PDB file of C-alpha atoms in Angstrom:
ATOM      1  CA  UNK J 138       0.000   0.000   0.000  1.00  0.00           C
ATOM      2  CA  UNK J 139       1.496   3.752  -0.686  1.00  0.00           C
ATOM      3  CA  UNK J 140       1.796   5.709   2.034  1.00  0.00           C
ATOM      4  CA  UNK J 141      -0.700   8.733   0.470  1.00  0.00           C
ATOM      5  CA  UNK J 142      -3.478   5.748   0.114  1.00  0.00           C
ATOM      6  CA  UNK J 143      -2.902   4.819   4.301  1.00  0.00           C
ATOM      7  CA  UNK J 144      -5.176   6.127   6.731  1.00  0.00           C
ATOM      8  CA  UNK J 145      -2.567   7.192   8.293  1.00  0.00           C
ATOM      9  CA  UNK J 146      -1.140  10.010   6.461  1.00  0.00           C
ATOM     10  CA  UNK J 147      -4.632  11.147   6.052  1.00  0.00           C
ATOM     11  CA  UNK J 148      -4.378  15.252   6.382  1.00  0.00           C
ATOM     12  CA  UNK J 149      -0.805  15.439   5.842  1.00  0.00           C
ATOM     13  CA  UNK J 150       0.832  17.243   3.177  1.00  0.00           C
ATOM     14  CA  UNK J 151       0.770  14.966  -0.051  1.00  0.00           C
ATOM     15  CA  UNK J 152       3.555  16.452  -1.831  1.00  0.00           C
ATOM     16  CA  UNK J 153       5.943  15.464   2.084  1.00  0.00           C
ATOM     17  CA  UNK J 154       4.087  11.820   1.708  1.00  0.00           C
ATOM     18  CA  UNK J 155       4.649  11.985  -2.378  1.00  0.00           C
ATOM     19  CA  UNK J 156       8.406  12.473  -1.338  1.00  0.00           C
ATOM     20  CA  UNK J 157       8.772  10.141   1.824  1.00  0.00           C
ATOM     21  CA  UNK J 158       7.795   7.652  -0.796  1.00  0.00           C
ATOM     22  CA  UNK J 159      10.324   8.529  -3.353  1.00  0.00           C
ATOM     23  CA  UNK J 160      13.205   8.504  -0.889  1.00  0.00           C
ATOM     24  CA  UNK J 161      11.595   5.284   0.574  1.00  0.00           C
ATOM     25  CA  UNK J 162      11.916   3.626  -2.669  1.00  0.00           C
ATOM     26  CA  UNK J 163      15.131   4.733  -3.590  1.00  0.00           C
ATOM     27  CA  UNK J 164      16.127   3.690  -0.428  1.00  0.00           C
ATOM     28  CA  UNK J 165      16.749  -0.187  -0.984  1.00  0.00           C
ATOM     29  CA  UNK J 166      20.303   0.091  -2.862  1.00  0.00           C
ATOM     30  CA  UNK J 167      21.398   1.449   0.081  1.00  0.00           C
ATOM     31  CA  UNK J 168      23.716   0.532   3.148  1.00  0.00           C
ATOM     32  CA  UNK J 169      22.168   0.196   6.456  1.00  0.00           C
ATOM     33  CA  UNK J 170      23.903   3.519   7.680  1.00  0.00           C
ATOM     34  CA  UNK J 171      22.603   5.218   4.968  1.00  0.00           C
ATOM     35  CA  UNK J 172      19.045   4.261   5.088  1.00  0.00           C
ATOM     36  CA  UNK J 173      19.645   5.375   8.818  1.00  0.00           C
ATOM     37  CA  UNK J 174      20.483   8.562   7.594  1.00  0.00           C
ATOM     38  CA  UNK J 175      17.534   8.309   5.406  1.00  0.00           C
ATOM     39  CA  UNK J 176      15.151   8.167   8.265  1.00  0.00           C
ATOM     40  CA  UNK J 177      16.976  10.590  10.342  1.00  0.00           C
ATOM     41  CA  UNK J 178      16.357  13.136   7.614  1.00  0.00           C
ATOM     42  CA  UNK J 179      12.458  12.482   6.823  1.00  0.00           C
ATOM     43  CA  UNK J 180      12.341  12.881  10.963  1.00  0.00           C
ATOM     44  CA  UNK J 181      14.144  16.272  10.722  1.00  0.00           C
ATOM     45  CA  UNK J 182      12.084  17.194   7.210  1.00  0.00           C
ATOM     46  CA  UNK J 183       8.544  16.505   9.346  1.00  0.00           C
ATOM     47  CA  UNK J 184       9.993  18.334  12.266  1.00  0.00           C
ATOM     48  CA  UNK J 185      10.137  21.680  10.079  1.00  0.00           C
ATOM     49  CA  UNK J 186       7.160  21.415   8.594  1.00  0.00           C
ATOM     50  CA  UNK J 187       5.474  20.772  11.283  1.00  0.00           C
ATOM     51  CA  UNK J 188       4.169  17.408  10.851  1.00  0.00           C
ATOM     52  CA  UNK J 189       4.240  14.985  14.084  1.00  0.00           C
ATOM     53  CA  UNK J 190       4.726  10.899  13.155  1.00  0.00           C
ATOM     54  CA  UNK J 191       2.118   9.029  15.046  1.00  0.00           C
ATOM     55  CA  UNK J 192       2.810   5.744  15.966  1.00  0.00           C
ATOM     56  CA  UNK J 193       0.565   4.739  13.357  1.00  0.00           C
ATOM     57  CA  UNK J 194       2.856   6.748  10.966  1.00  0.00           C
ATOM     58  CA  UNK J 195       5.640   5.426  11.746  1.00  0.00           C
ATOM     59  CA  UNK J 196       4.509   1.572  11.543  1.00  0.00           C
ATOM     60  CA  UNK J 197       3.059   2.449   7.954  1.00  0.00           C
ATOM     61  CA  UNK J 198       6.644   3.971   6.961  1.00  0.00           C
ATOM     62  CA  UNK J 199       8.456   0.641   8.371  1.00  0.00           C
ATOM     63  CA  UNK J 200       6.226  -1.470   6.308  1.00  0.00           C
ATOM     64  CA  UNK J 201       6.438   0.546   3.007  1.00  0.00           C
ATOM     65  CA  UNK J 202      10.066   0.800   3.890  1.00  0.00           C
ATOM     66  CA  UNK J 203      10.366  -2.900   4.231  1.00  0.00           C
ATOM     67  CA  UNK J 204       8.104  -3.924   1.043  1.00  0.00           C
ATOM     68  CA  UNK J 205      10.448  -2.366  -1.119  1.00  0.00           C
ATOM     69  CA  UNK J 206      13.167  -4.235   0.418  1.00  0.00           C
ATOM     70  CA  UNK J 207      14.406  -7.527  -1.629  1.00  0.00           C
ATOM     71  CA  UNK J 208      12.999 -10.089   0.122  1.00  0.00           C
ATOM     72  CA  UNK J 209      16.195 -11.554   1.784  1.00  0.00           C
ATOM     73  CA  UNK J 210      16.799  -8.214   3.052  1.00  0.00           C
ATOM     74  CA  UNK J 211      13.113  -8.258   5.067  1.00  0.00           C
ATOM     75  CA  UNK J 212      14.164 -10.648   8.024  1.00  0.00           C
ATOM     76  CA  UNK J 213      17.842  -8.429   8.838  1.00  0.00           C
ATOM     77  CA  UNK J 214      15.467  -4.911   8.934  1.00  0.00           C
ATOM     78  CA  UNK J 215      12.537  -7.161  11.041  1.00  0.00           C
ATOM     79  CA  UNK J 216      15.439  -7.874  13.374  1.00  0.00           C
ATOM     80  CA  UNK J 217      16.363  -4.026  13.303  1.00  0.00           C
ATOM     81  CA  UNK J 218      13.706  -2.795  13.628  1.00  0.00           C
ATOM     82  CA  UNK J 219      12.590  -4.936  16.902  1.00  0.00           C
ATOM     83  CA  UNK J 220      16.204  -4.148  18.199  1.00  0.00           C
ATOM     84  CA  UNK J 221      15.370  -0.325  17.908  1.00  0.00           C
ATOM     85  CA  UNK J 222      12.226  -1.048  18.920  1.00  0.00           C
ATOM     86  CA  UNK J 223      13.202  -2.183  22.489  1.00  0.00           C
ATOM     87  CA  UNK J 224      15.276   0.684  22.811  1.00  0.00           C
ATOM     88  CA  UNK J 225      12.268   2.839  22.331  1.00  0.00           C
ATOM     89  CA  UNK J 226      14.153   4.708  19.624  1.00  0.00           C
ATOM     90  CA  UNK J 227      12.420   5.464  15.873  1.00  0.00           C
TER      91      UNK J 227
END
């Protein structure tokens, strides 16, 4: 599913969501410090404009992020992802 067609990103700025996807996509040739960097920079992009990630945002971005992933890349960012995720980071 594309992040403008989640409920989620209902009411927010389609042209941010239009680009979180494009740097989301472009995203999967890259190492896993720079797709770090990737999210770090989407964070600090919403932060200007003004635009707070839910929980519910953040969860949709993971799972576009990870369906654009080759698929035996999935299970390493699963076990990222939970490792963040117990460090109540993202």
């Amino acid at each position: 599913m594309k992040l403008s067609e989640n409920p989620a990103f209902q009411g927010v700025d389609q042209d941010f969501v239009s680009r979180l996807e494009t740097i989301l996509s472009s995203a999967n040739y890259k190492s896993n410090v720079e797709v770090l960097g990737l999210l770090m920079a989407i964070s600090n992009e919403a932060n200007q404009k003004n635009i707070p990630f839910t929980p519910e945002m953040q969860l949709a971005i993971l799972q576009y992020f990870k369906s654009q992933l080759p698929k035996n890349q999935r299970g390493q960012f699963d076990a990222l992802v939970k490792m963040l995720s117990s460090k109540k980071g993202f």
